[in-house]
Structure formats: structure tokens, C-alpha cells
Short mmCIF file of N, CA and C and ligand atoms in Angstrom, two decimals:
data_model
loop_
_atom_site.label_atom_id
_atom_site.label_comp_id
_atom_site.label_asym_id
_atom_site.label_seq_id
_atom_site.Cartn_x
_atom_site.Cartn_y
_atom_site.Cartn_z
N MET Z 1 23.36 10.03 35.80
CA MET Z 1 22.37 9.87 35.02
C MET Z 1 21.72 8.45 34.80
N THR Z 2 20.44 8.69 35.60
CA THR Z 2 19.49 7.51 35.24
C THR Z 2 19.23 7.12 33.90
N ASN Z 3 18.49 5.94 33.74
CA ASN Z 3 17.94 5.63 32.47
C ASN Z 3 17.14 6.35 32.18
N ASP Z 4 16.30 6.84 33.20
CA ASP Z 4 15.29 7.77 32.78
C ASP Z 4 15.67 9.11 32.38
N ASP Z 5 16.81 9.56 32.59
CA ASP Z 5 17.04 10.71 31.99
C ASP Z 5 17.26 10.59 30.62
N LYS Z 6 18.13 9.40 30.22
CA LYS Z 6 18.33 9.25 29.10
C LYS Z 6 17.39 9.15 28.05
N ILE Z 7 16.31 8.62 28.38
CA ILE Z 7 15.23 8.99 27.35
C ILE Z 7 14.56 10.01 27.00
N ILE Z 8 14.40 10.50 25.54
CA ILE Z 8 14.02 11.86 25.09
C ILE Z 8 12.54 11.84 25.34
N LYS Z 9 12.08 12.83 25.97
CA LYS Z 9 10.59 13.08 25.75
C LYS Z 9 10.32 14.07 24.56
N LEU Z 10 9.31 13.37 23.89
CA LEU Z 10 8.76 14.08 22.45
C LEU Z 10 7.54 14.06 22.28
N ARG Z 11 7.06 15.41 21.84
CA ARG Z 11 5.53 15.57 21.70
C ARG Z 11 5.35 14.92 19.90
N PRO Z 12 4.01 14.48 19.85
CA PRO Z 12 3.78 13.64 19.03
C PRO Z 12 4.39 14.10 17.51
N HIS Z 13 4.23 15.65 17.17
CA HIS Z 13 4.50 15.84 15.81
C HIS Z 13 6.01 16.03 15.63
N HIS Z 14 6.65 16.07 16.73
CA HIS Z 14 8.03 16.40 16.58
C HIS Z 14 8.79 15.12 15.88
N LEU Z 15 8.25 13.94 15.98
CA LEU Z 15 8.66 12.82 15.40
C LEU Z 15 9.02 12.89 14.00
N LEU Z 16 7.92 13.89 13.35
CA LEU Z 16 8.19 14.42 11.69
C LEU Z 16 9.18 15.38 11.86
N CYS Z 17 9.06 16.58 12.82
CA CYS Z 17 10.26 17.62 12.54
C CYS Z 17 11.70 16.94 12.60
N THR Z 18 11.70 16.19 13.46
CA THR Z 18 13.15 16.05 13.75
C THR Z 18 13.70 15.02 12.40
N GLN Z 19 12.84 14.53 11.75
CA GLN Z 19 13.14 13.59 10.37
C GLN Z 19 14.02 14.71 9.52
N GLY Z 20 13.53 16.01 9.41
CA GLY Z 20 13.88 17.04 8.71
C GLY Z 20 14.77 18.05 8.79
N TYR Z 21 15.33 18.00 10.22
CA TYR Z 21 16.13 18.73 10.90
C TYR Z 21 17.42 19.00 10.13
N SER Z 22 17.96 20.14 9.81
CA SER Z 22 19.21 20.27 9.20
C SER Z 22 20.25 21.46 10.03
N GLY Z 23 19.71 21.83 11.23
CA GLY Z 23 20.55 22.87 11.87
C GLY Z 23 19.91 24.36 11.82
N LYS Z 24 18.81 24.46 11.37
CA LYS Z 24 18.14 25.85 11.33
C LYS Z 24 17.05 25.76 12.90
N GLY Z 25 16.88 26.91 13.18
CA GLY Z 25 15.93 26.96 14.38
C GLY Z 25 15.86 28.43 14.84
N TYR Z 26 14.96 28.59 15.97
CA TYR Z 26 14.80 29.94 16.72
C TYR Z 26 15.63 30.76 17.01
N ASP Z 27 16.58 30.06 17.72
CA ASP Z 27 17.91 31.04 17.93
C ASP Z 27 18.88 29.61 18.51
N GLU Z 28 19.91 30.21 18.89
CA GLU Z 28 21.20 29.32 19.10
C GLU Z 28 20.83 28.21 20.35
N LYS Z 29 20.25 28.66 21.02
CA LYS Z 29 20.30 27.70 22.25
C LYS Z 29 19.19 26.54 21.79
N PHE Z 30 18.06 26.82 20.97
CA PHE Z 30 17.17 25.95 20.62
C PHE Z 30 18.00 25.03 19.33
N VAL Z 31 18.70 25.56 18.75
CA VAL Z 31 19.31 24.95 17.78
C VAL Z 31 20.58 23.97 17.99
N LEU Z 32 21.26 24.41 19.22
CA LEU Z 32 21.97 23.44 20.11
C LEU Z 32 21.37 22.03 20.67
N ASN Z 33 20.47 22.45 21.46
CA ASN Z 33 19.37 21.53 21.94
C ASN Z 33 18.97 20.53 20.78
N MET Z 34 18.36 21.40 19.64
CA MET Z 34 17.71 20.26 18.63
C MET Z 34 18.98 19.48 18.15
N THR Z 35 20.16 19.83 17.92
CA THR Z 35 21.18 19.59 17.26
C THR Z 35 21.80 18.06 18.22
N LEU Z 36 21.91 18.44 19.21
CA LEU Z 36 21.94 17.30 20.08
C LEU Z 36 21.18 15.94 20.49
N ILE Z 37 19.69 16.38 20.46
CA ILE Z 37 18.71 15.48 20.38
C ILE Z 37 18.74 14.40 19.12
N THR Z 38 18.83 15.63 17.95
CA THR Z 38 18.57 14.54 16.76
C THR Z 38 19.83 14.05 16.32
N ASP Z 39 21.23 14.16 16.83
CA ASP Z 39 22.31 13.57 16.89
C ASP Z 39 22.03 11.84 17.53
N ARG Z 40 21.62 12.12 18.47
CA ARG Z 40 21.27 10.85 19.15
C ARG Z 40 20.48 9.95 18.44
N MET Z 41 19.32 10.54 18.19
CA MET Z 41 18.49 9.99 17.15
C MET Z 41 18.81 9.06 16.10
N ARG Z 42 19.63 9.86 15.56
CA ARG Z 42 20.41 9.35 13.99
C ARG Z 42 21.78 8.43 14.01
N THR Z 43 22.23 8.36 15.28
CA THR Z 43 23.10 7.26 15.74
C THR Z 43 23.13 6.40 16.59
N ASP Z 44 22.18 6.30 17.36
CA ASP Z 44 21.74 5.20 18.33
C ASP Z 44 20.53 4.24 18.04
N PRO Z 45 20.98 3.09 17.67
CA PRO Z 45 19.98 2.13 17.15
C PRO Z 45 19.04 1.63 18.23
N ASP Z 46 19.41 1.67 19.34
CA ASP Z 46 18.74 1.53 20.62
C ASP Z 46 17.90 2.49 21.46
N LEU Z 47 17.96 3.75 20.80
CA LEU Z 47 17.20 4.89 21.59
C LEU Z 47 15.90 4.43 21.67
N LYS Z 48 15.44 5.12 23.28
CA LYS Z 48 14.11 5.06 23.35
C LYS Z 48 13.86 6.39 23.63
N VAL Z 49 12.28 6.43 23.31
CA VAL Z 49 11.60 8.08 23.34
C VAL Z 49 10.17 7.74 24.08
N ARG Z 50 10.26 8.83 24.95
CA ARG Z 50 8.93 8.63 25.56
C ARG Z 50 7.86 9.90 25.20
N ILE Z 51 6.88 9.47 24.60
CA ILE Z 51 5.67 10.40 23.99
C ILE Z 51 4.90 10.83 25.00
N VAL Z 52 5.22 12.46 24.95
CA VAL Z 52 4.24 12.88 25.64
C VAL Z 52 3.13 13.97 25.18
N PHE Z 53 2.15 14.17 25.74
CA PHE Z 53 1.17 14.98 25.18
C PHE Z 53 0.82 16.36 25.92
N SER Z 54 2.09 16.86 25.46
CA SER Z 54 2.64 18.31 26.30
C SER Z 54 4.06 18.83 25.66
N THR Z 55 4.59 19.90 26.13
CA THR Z 55 6.11 20.45 25.85
C THR Z 55 6.98 19.12 26.08
N ASP Z 56 7.99 19.16 25.33
CA ASP Z 56 8.68 18.42 25.20
C ASP Z 56 10.41 18.66 25.50
N ASP Z 57 11.38 17.43 25.21
CA ASP Z 57 12.75 18.12 25.48
C ASP Z 57 13.18 19.07 24.47
N ILE Z 58 12.23 19.04 23.24
CA ILE Z 58 12.80 19.76 22.34
C ILE Z 58 12.01 21.38 22.56
N CYS Z 59 10.90 21.57 23.20
CA CYS Z 59 10.32 22.71 23.49
C CYS Z 59 11.30 23.43 24.52
N ARG Z 60 11.78 22.60 25.50
CA ARG Z 60 12.45 22.92 26.61
C ARG Z 60 13.19 24.10 26.46
N PHE Z 61 14.01 24.36 25.29
CA PHE Z 61 14.86 25.39 25.03
C PHE Z 61 14.25 26.32 23.83
N CYS Z 62 13.15 26.36 23.71
CA CYS Z 62 12.47 27.11 22.54
C CYS Z 62 12.12 28.64 22.88
N PRO Z 63 12.23 29.34 22.28
CA PRO Z 63 12.01 30.67 22.96
C PRO Z 63 10.42 30.96 22.52
N ARG Z 64 9.70 30.00 21.72
CA ARG Z 64 8.15 29.97 21.83
C ARG Z 64 7.48 29.20 23.09
N LYS Z 65 8.28 28.54 23.89
CA LYS Z 65 7.57 27.95 24.92
C LYS Z 65 7.01 29.03 26.13
N ARG Z 66 5.66 29.04 26.74
CA ARG Z 66 5.48 29.81 27.29
C ARG Z 66 5.32 29.36 28.76
N GLY Z 67 5.30 28.18 28.93
CA GLY Z 67 5.46 27.46 30.60
C GLY Z 67 5.08 25.97 30.14
N GLU Z 68 5.11 25.27 31.40
CA GLU Z 68 4.87 23.59 30.90
C GLU Z 68 3.48 23.24 30.46
N GLY Z 69 3.62 22.63 29.24
CA GLY Z 69 2.42 22.39 28.63
C GLY Z 69 1.66 23.67 27.47
N ILE Z 70 2.75 24.72 27.68
CA ILE Z 70 2.10 25.66 26.77
C ILE Z 70 3.23 26.37 25.68
N CYS Z 71 2.83 26.46 24.27
CA CYS Z 71 3.45 26.81 23.32
C CYS Z 71 2.81 27.98 22.83
N ALA Z 72 3.55 29.41 22.45
CA ALA Z 72 2.65 30.35 21.93
C ALA Z 72 2.06 29.83 20.35
N ASP Z 73 2.56 29.02 20.05
CA ASP Z 73 1.88 28.59 18.71
C ASP Z 73 0.70 27.20 18.91
N ASP Z 74 0.42 27.21 20.19
CA ASP Z 74 -0.62 26.00 20.34
C ASP Z 74 -1.75 25.72 19.53
N GLU Z 75 -2.63 27.03 18.76
CA GLU Z 75 -3.26 26.98 17.73
C GLU Z 75 -2.65 25.71 16.75
N LYS Z 76 -1.91 26.13 16.51
CA LYS Z 76 -1.24 25.02 15.47
C LYS Z 76 -0.65 23.82 15.90
N VAL Z 77 0.30 23.87 16.79
CA VAL Z 77 0.96 22.46 17.09
C VAL Z 77 0.00 21.82 17.76
N LEU Z 78 -0.93 22.08 18.61
CA LEU Z 78 -1.99 20.93 19.04
C LEU Z 78 -2.53 20.22 17.50
N ILE Z 79 -2.75 20.84 16.50
CA ILE Z 79 -3.38 20.18 15.55
C ILE Z 79 -2.60 19.44 14.97
N PHE Z 80 -0.92 19.57 14.91
CA PHE Z 80 -0.13 18.90 14.38
C PHE Z 80 -0.22 17.70 15.00
N ASP Z 81 0.19 17.68 16.72
CA ASP Z 81 0.05 16.77 17.55
C ASP Z 81 -1.01 15.80 17.17
N LYS Z 82 -2.03 16.29 17.05
CA LYS Z 82 -3.40 15.37 17.13
C LYS Z 82 -3.68 14.44 15.92
N ARG Z 83 -2.99 15.09 14.86
CA ARG Z 83 -2.99 14.45 13.37
C ARG Z 83 -1.88 13.51 13.51
N ALA Z 84 -0.59 13.44 13.91
CA ALA Z 84 0.35 12.46 14.33
C ALA Z 84 -0.06 11.52 14.95
N VAL Z 85 -0.93 11.69 16.16
CA VAL Z 85 -1.31 10.95 16.96
C VAL Z 85 -2.25 9.85 16.45
N SER Z 86 -2.94 10.28 15.75
CA SER Z 86 -4.31 9.53 14.74
C SER Z 86 -3.44 8.65 13.85
N LEU Z 87 -2.54 9.27 12.69
CA LEU Z 87 -1.92 8.58 12.02
C LEU Z 87 -0.91 7.36 12.60
N LEU Z 88 -0.29 7.43 13.75
CA LEU Z 88 0.68 6.59 14.39
C LEU Z 88 -0.03 5.90 15.44
N ASP Z 89 -1.31 6.07 15.77
CA ASP Z 89 -1.64 5.60 16.77
C ASP Z 89 -1.07 5.76 18.09
N LEU Z 90 -0.62 6.94 18.47
CA LEU Z 90 0.41 7.10 19.79
C LEU Z 90 -0.31 6.84 21.14
N GLU Z 91 0.42 6.53 22.01
CA GLU Z 91 -0.01 6.92 23.41
C GLU Z 91 0.97 7.46 24.09
N GLU Z 92 0.55 7.80 25.49
CA GLU Z 92 1.92 8.66 26.16
C GLU Z 92 2.60 7.44 26.85
N LYS Z 93 3.72 6.83 26.31
CA LYS Z 93 4.15 5.86 26.95
C LYS Z 93 5.84 5.81 26.26
N THR Z 94 6.46 5.19 26.73
CA THR Z 94 7.87 4.63 26.03
C THR Z 94 8.10 3.90 24.90
N TYR Z 95 8.71 4.27 23.77
CA TYR Z 95 8.75 3.40 22.55
C TYR Z 95 10.26 3.53 22.26
N ASP Z 96 10.42 2.29 21.49
CA ASP Z 96 11.66 2.00 20.91
C ASP Z 96 11.63 2.88 19.57
N TYR Z 97 12.49 4.11 19.60
CA TYR Z 97 12.51 4.92 18.37
C TYR Z 97 12.74 4.44 17.18
N GLN Z 98 13.63 3.29 17.03
CA GLN Z 98 13.62 3.15 15.65
C GLN Z 98 12.36 2.33 15.04
N ASP Z 99 11.64 1.90 16.01
CA ASP Z 99 9.89 1.27 15.77
C ASP Z 99 9.17 2.20 15.38
N LEU Z 100 9.23 3.24 15.79
CA LEU Z 100 8.54 4.38 15.78
C LEU Z 100 8.53 5.18 14.20
N ILE Z 101 9.74 5.42 14.26
CA ILE Z 101 10.19 5.94 12.93
C ILE Z 101 10.16 4.92 11.62
N THR Z 102 10.30 3.47 12.05
CA THR Z 102 9.97 2.86 11.01
C THR Z 102 8.39 3.00 10.59
N LYS Z 103 7.51 3.10 11.30
CA LYS Z 103 6.10 3.49 11.33
C LYS Z 103 5.54 4.30 10.68
N VAL Z 104 6.60 5.61 10.82
CA VAL Z 104 6.38 6.94 10.19
C VAL Z 104 6.76 6.76 8.73
N HIS Z 105 7.89 6.00 8.42
CA HIS Z 105 8.03 5.54 7.25
C HIS Z 105 7.11 5.01 6.46
N GLU Z 106 6.61 3.86 7.04
CA GLU Z 106 5.35 3.00 6.20
C GLU Z 106 4.33 3.72 6.16
N LYS Z 107 3.79 4.74 6.90
CA LYS Z 107 2.63 5.03 6.90
C LYS Z 107 2.47 6.50 6.25
N MET Z 108 3.58 7.33 6.09
CA MET Z 108 3.45 8.40 5.39
C MET Z 108 3.32 8.44 4.04
N THR Z 109 2.40 9.29 3.56
CA THR Z 109 2.33 9.51 1.86
C THR Z 109 2.75 11.40 1.95
N HIS Z 110 2.87 11.68 0.51
CA HIS Z 110 2.84 12.94 0.47
C HIS Z 110 1.37 13.56 0.63
N GLU Z 111 0.59 12.86 0.63
CA GLU Z 111 -0.85 13.42 0.99
C GLU Z 111 -1.17 13.98 2.62
N LYS Z 112 -0.62 12.85 3.35
CA LYS Z 112 -0.82 12.90 4.38
C LYS Z 112 0.34 13.78 4.78
N MET Z 113 1.41 14.16 4.69
CA MET Z 113 2.42 14.82 4.97
C MET Z 113 1.60 16.18 4.97
N LYS Z 114 1.24 16.59 3.59
CA LYS Z 114 0.54 17.98 3.58
C LYS Z 114 -0.62 18.32 4.58
N GLU Z 115 -1.46 16.98 4.70
CA GLU Z 115 -2.36 17.40 5.67
C GLU Z 115 -2.03 17.51 6.80
N ILE Z 116 -0.94 16.73 7.49
CA ILE Z 116 -0.75 17.31 9.02
C ILE Z 116 0.23 18.47 8.91
N CYS Z 117 1.03 18.80 8.27
CA CYS Z 117 2.10 19.68 8.33
C CYS Z 117 2.21 21.02 7.25
N GLY Z 118 1.16 20.87 6.54
CA GLY Z 118 0.78 21.70 5.66
C GLY Z 118 1.18 23.14 5.54
N ILE Z 119 0.29 23.43 7.04
CA ILE Z 119 0.41 24.85 7.29
C ILE Z 119 1.59 25.41 8.49
N CYS Z 120 2.56 24.36 8.63
CA CYS Z 120 3.70 24.54 9.40
C CYS Z 120 4.47 25.72 8.65
N GLU Z 121 5.23 26.47 9.11
CA GLU Z 121 6.16 27.71 8.45
C GLU Z 121 7.47 26.97 7.73
N TRP Z 122 7.98 25.67 8.43
CA TRP Z 122 8.97 25.12 8.05
C TRP Z 122 8.97 24.00 6.99
N TYR Z 123 7.67 23.71 6.77
CA TYR Z 123 7.21 22.61 5.94
C TYR Z 123 7.77 22.79 4.45
N HIS Z 124 7.81 23.97 4.01
CA HIS Z 124 8.43 24.30 2.51
C HIS Z 124 9.59 24.33 2.40
N MET Z 125 10.73 24.76 3.46
CA MET Z 125 11.85 24.80 3.49
C MET Z 125 12.69 23.64 4.06
N SER Z 126 11.74 22.68 4.46
CA SER Z 126 12.61 21.59 5.19
C SER Z 126 12.49 20.29 4.66
N ALA Z 127 13.65 19.49 4.94
CA ALA Z 127 13.65 18.03 3.94
C ALA Z 127 12.65 17.12 4.77
N CYS Z 128 12.00 17.24 5.50
CA CYS Z 128 11.03 16.63 6.37
C CYS Z 128 10.49 15.21 5.39
N GLU Z 129 9.53 15.74 4.67
CA GLU Z 129 8.97 14.95 3.49
C GLU Z 129 9.90 13.92 2.90
N LYS Z 130 10.92 14.51 2.36
CA LYS Z 130 11.72 14.01 1.57
C LYS Z 130 12.55 12.92 2.44
N ASN Z 131 12.81 13.22 3.45
CA ASN Z 131 13.61 12.32 4.50
C ASN Z 131 12.47 11.02 4.69
N ILE Z 132 11.47 11.48 5.30
CA ILE Z 132 10.55 10.56 5.85
C ILE Z 132 10.11 9.27 4.66
N LEU Z 133 9.85 9.99 3.43
CA LEU Z 133 9.40 9.03 2.40
C LEU Z 133 10.87 8.10 2.28
N THR Z 134 12.17 8.62 2.03
CA THR Z 134 13.00 7.79 1.75
C THR Z 134 13.65 7.10 2.87
N GLY Z 135 13.10 6.87 4.34
CA GLY Z 135 13.57 6.40 5.35
C GLY Z 135 15.23 6.93 5.87
N LYS Z 136 15.53 8.06 5.38
CA LYS Z 136 16.82 8.42 5.29
C LYS Z 136 17.53 8.00 6.65
N TYR Z 137 16.69 8.09 8.06
CA TYR Z 137 17.42 7.87 9.15
C TYR Z 137 16.90 6.74 9.90
N LEU Z 138 16.48 5.62 8.96
CA LEU Z 138 16.30 4.27 9.69
C LEU Z 138 17.62 3.38 9.76
N LEU Z 139 17.87 3.21 10.84
CA LEU Z 139 19.25 2.42 11.27
C LEU Z 139 19.08 1.23 11.06
N ARG Z 140 18.03 0.72 10.97
CA ARG Z 140 17.76 -1.04 10.80
C ARG Z 140 16.90 -1.32 9.55
N LYS Z 141 17.54 -1.02 8.33
CA LYS Z 141 16.87 -1.38 7.27
C LYS Z 141 17.10 -2.93 6.85
S1 LIG M 201 7.05 26.07 18.86
FE1 LIG M 201 6.28 25.45 20.29
S2 LIG M 201 5.81 23.26 19.91
FE2 LIG M 201 7.53 23.78 18.45
S3 LIG M 201 9.34 23.47 19.78
FE3 LIG M 201 8.64 25.51 20.17
S4 LIG M 201 7.35 25.35 22.19
FE4 LIG M 201 7.57 23.15 21.34
#
């Protein structure tokens, strides 16, 4: 495995979803993959992620993915991505993951969370907002 393979590719709004993930998802393959990814995010203080404005390593095993860069829910998810980019001033490049989620924690409020994710089907059943606001997964507090 090269260093490049170890870097997780992440679309902007998945920086938020991964904070609330608790083992639920679209199907078994999706859950297995998302669990592996979030386990690394929650335990490796030196993890790097590459922000991509496209489908990512979480989309890779998602039944809603329709092809490279295409999600069946693009109408919604592209809005989530756009709002996350604007809140966090993101570019398509590699970041230190803990720096990124520290920024998420510092910039997020209940109002902004509702504005970005309010129409997401998972928003009301997931702990994303609570975990982001309390900085649950910050490893360098
Ligand atoms: S629903 Fe769309 S954006 Fe979300 S993981 Fe699946 S393919 Fe990716």
C-alpha cells in the first residue's frame, strides 16, 4: 500500500456525516466500509484526508452511487457539499484530518447545521450535530 492509498478521499459534506455515524447505513457493504473509514478517523491522530468535489471512498460502496461523480441523490448532496465548502473554505487538496474537524467544531452552530443538513433523511435520527458541537471525536483537545 502506498502513502497515497492510505489517504481517505472525502467529499465535503461527509466531514459532517462521519461525525454522527453509528453503524447504520444503506446496506451491509456500505456499513462495513463506512465503519472501517470512521474507525480510522476516530483513532488515528495523524490521519490525512483528501477533499474531492466528487464521489469519494464512502460513496464507493454505496448503492446510491450511479457512476464516478454521480449520486442518485445529487439534487440534495451537491447542496450539502456546496454549503460545507462555504462554511469551511475547502479546496480539493490533502488536509490533516484533526485540523479539519477542529475547524468543523469551531465554526458549527445549531443554526448552521440545520441550514446545511436540515433536509437530510439522517439528520433527525443521527448524533452528527451533538457530536460536532461537543467535539466528541477531536483527538487533540
Ligand atoms: S448517498 Fe450519494 S453522496 Fe451519500 S454516500 Fe451514497 S453515493 Fe455518496
